[in-house]
mmCIF file of C-alpha atoms in Angstrom:
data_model
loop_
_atom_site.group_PDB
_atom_site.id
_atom_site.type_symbol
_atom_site.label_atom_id
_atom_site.label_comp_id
_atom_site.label_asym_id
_atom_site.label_seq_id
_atom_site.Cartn_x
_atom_site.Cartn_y
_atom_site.Cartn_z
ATOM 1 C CA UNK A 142 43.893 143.830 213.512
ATOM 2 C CA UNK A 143 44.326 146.007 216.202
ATOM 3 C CA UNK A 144 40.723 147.985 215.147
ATOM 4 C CA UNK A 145 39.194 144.396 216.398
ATOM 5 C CA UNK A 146 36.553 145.338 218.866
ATOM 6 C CA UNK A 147 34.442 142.574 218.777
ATOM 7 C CA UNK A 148 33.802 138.360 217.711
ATOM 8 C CA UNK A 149 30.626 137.949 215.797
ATOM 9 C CA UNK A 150 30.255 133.912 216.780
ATOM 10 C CA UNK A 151 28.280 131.743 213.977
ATOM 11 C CA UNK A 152 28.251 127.987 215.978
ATOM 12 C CA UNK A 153 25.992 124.851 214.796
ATOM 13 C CA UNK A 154 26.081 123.286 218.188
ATOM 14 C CA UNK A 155 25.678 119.983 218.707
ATOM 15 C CA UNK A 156 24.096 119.204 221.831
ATOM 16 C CA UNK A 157 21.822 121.951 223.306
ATOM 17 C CA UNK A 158 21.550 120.365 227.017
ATOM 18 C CA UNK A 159 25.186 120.718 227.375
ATOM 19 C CA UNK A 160 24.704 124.387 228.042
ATOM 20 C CA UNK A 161 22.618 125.345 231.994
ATOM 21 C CA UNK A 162 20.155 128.219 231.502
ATOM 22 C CA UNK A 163 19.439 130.015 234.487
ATOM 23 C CA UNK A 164 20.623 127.215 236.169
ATOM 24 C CA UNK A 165 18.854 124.358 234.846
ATOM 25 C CA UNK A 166 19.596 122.099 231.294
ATOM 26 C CA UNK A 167 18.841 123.600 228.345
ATOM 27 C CA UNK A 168 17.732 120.840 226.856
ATOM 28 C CA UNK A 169 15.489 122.649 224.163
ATOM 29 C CA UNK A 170 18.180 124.859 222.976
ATOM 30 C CA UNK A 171 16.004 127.878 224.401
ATOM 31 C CA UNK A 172 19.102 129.579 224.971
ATOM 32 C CA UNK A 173 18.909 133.502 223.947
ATOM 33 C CA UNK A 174 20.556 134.419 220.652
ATOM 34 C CA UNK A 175 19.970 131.115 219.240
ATOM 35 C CA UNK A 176 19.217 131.572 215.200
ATOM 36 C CA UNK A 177 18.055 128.259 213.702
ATOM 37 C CA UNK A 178 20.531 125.581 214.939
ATOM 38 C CA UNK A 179 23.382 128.340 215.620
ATOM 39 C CA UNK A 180 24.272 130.268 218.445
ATOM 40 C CA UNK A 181 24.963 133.938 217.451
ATOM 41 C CA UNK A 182 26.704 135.903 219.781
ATOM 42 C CA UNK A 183 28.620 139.044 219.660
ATOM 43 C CA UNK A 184 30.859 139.357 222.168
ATOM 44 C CA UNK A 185 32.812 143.033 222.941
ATOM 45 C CA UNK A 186 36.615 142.179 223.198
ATOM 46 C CA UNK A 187 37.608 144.151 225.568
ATOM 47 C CA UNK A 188 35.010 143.704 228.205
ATOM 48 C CA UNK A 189 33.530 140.490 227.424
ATOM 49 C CA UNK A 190 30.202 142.055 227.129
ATOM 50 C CA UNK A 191 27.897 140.031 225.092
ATOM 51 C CA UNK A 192 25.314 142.117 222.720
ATOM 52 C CA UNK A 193 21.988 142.389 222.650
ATOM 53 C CA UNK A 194 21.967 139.824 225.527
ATOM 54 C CA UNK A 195 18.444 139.645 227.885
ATOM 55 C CA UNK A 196 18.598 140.875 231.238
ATOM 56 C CA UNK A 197 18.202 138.417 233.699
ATOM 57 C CA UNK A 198 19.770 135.316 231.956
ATOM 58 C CA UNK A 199 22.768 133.357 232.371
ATOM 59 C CA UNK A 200 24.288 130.833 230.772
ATOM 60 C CA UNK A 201 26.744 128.317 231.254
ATOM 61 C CA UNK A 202 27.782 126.571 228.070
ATOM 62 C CA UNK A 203 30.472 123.495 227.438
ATOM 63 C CA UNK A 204 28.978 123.282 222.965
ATOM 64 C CA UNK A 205 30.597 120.707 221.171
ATOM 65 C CA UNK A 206 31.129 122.886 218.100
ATOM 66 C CA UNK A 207 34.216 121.207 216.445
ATOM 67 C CA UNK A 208 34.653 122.206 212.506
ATOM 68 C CA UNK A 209 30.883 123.514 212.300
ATOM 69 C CA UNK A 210 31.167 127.492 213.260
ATOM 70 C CA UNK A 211 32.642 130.681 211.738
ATOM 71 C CA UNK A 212 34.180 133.618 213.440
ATOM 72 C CA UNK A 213 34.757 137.257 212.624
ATOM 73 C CA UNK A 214 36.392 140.051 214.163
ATOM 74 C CA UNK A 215 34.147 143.476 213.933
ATOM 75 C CA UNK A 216 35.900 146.864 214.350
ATOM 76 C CA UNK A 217 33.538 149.673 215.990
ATOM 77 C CA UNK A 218 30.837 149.869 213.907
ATOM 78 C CA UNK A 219 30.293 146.077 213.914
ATOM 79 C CA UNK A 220 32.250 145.933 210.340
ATOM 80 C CA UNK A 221 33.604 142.655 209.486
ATOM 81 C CA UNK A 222 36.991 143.404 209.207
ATOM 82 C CA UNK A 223 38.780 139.555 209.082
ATOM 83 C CA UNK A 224 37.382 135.929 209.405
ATOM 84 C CA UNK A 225 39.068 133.122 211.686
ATOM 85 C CA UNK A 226 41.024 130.788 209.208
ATOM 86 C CA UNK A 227 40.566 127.862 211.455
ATOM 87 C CA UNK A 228 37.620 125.194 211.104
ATOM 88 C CA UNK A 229 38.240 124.492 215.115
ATOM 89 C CA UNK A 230 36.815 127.573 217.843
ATOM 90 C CA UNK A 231 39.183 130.281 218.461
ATOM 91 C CA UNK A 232 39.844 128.795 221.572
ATOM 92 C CA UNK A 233 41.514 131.938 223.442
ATOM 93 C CA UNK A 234 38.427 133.889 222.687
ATOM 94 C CA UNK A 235 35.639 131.092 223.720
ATOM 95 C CA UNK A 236 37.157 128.216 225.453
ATOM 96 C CA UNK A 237 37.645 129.329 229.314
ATOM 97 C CA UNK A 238 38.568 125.957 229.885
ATOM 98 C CA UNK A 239 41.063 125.347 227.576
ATOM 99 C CA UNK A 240 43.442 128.395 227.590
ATOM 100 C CA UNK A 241 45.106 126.830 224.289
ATOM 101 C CA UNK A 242 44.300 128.699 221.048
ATOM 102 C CA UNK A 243 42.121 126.338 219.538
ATOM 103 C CA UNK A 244 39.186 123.951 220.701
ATOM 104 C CA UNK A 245 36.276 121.611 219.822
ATOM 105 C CA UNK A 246 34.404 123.111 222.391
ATOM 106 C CA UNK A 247 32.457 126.684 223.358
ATOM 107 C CA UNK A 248 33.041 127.099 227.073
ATOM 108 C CA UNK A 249 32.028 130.425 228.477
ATOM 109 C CA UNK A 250 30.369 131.261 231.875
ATOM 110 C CA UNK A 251 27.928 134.141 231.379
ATOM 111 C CA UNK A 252 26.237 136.241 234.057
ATOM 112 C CA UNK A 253 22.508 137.953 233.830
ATOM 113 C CA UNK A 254 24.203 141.458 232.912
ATOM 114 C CA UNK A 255 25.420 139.860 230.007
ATOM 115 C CA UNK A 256 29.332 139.795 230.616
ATOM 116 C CA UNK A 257 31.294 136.624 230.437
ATOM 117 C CA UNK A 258 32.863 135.855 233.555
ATOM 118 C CA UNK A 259 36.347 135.738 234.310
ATOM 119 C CA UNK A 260 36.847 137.350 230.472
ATOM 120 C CA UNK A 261 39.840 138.364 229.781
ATOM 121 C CA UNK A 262 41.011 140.496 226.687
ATOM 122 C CA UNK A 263 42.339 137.918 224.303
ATOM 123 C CA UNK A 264 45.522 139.034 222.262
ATOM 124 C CA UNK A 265 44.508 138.936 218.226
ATOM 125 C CA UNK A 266 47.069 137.417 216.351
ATOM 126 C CA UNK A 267 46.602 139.097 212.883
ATOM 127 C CA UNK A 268 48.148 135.574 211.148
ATOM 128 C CA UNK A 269 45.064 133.507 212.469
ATOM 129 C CA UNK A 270 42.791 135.891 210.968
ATOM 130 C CA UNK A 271 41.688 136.534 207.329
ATOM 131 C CA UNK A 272 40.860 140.361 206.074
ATOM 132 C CA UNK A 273 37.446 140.671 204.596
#
């Protein structure tokens, strides 16, 4: 795993207006990278730059995702390379809060340059993960 560059995120989120856009309650869901009733983001691992995110917007989200999301780990050219084995969020990835390695919960703190704040590089642990 150690060609893991980035997590593609694939979350059905529960309740929209627990996430502040720009400040204010999202309670429409209008939050960018939202694809149907998932939130899509691809997040850079060691940065904690999000892709393809809009200048200007930021985000603070607490999603109740429990068992309804998939994750993947991307190498450089955005390959899927191995899927999370877990039906809970990779918690040491997504859950700022928590710390612990897994989560009901989406909790990330996102600035209008697009990088998560207060990211740090989480450690892969190759056992967690399925190849693809």
């Amino acid at each position: 795993m150690t060609e893991a560059r980035f997590i593609e995120v694939h979350a059905a989120v529960r309740y929209w207006e627990d996430g502040l856009l720009n400040g204010k309650e999202d309670s429409e869901g209008t939050v960018p990278l939202r694809v149907g009733e998932d939130w899509r983001p691809t997040i850079e691992l060691a940065t904690g730059r999000i892709l393809e995110w809009p200048e200007g917007f930021e985000l603070k989200t607490c999603y109740k995702v429990c068992d309804a999301g998939e994750y993947w780990l991307l190498d450089a050219n955005g390959k899927r390379i191995a899927r999370w084995k877990g039906a809970c969020v990779p918690a040491h990835f997504l859950d700022q809060a928590d710390g612990g390695s897994v989560s009901d919960y989406i909790i990330l703190n996102i600035g209008a340059d697009g990088l998560v704040k207060r990211w740090k590089h989480p450690c892969v642990e190759a056992e967690r993960w399925a190849p693809v």
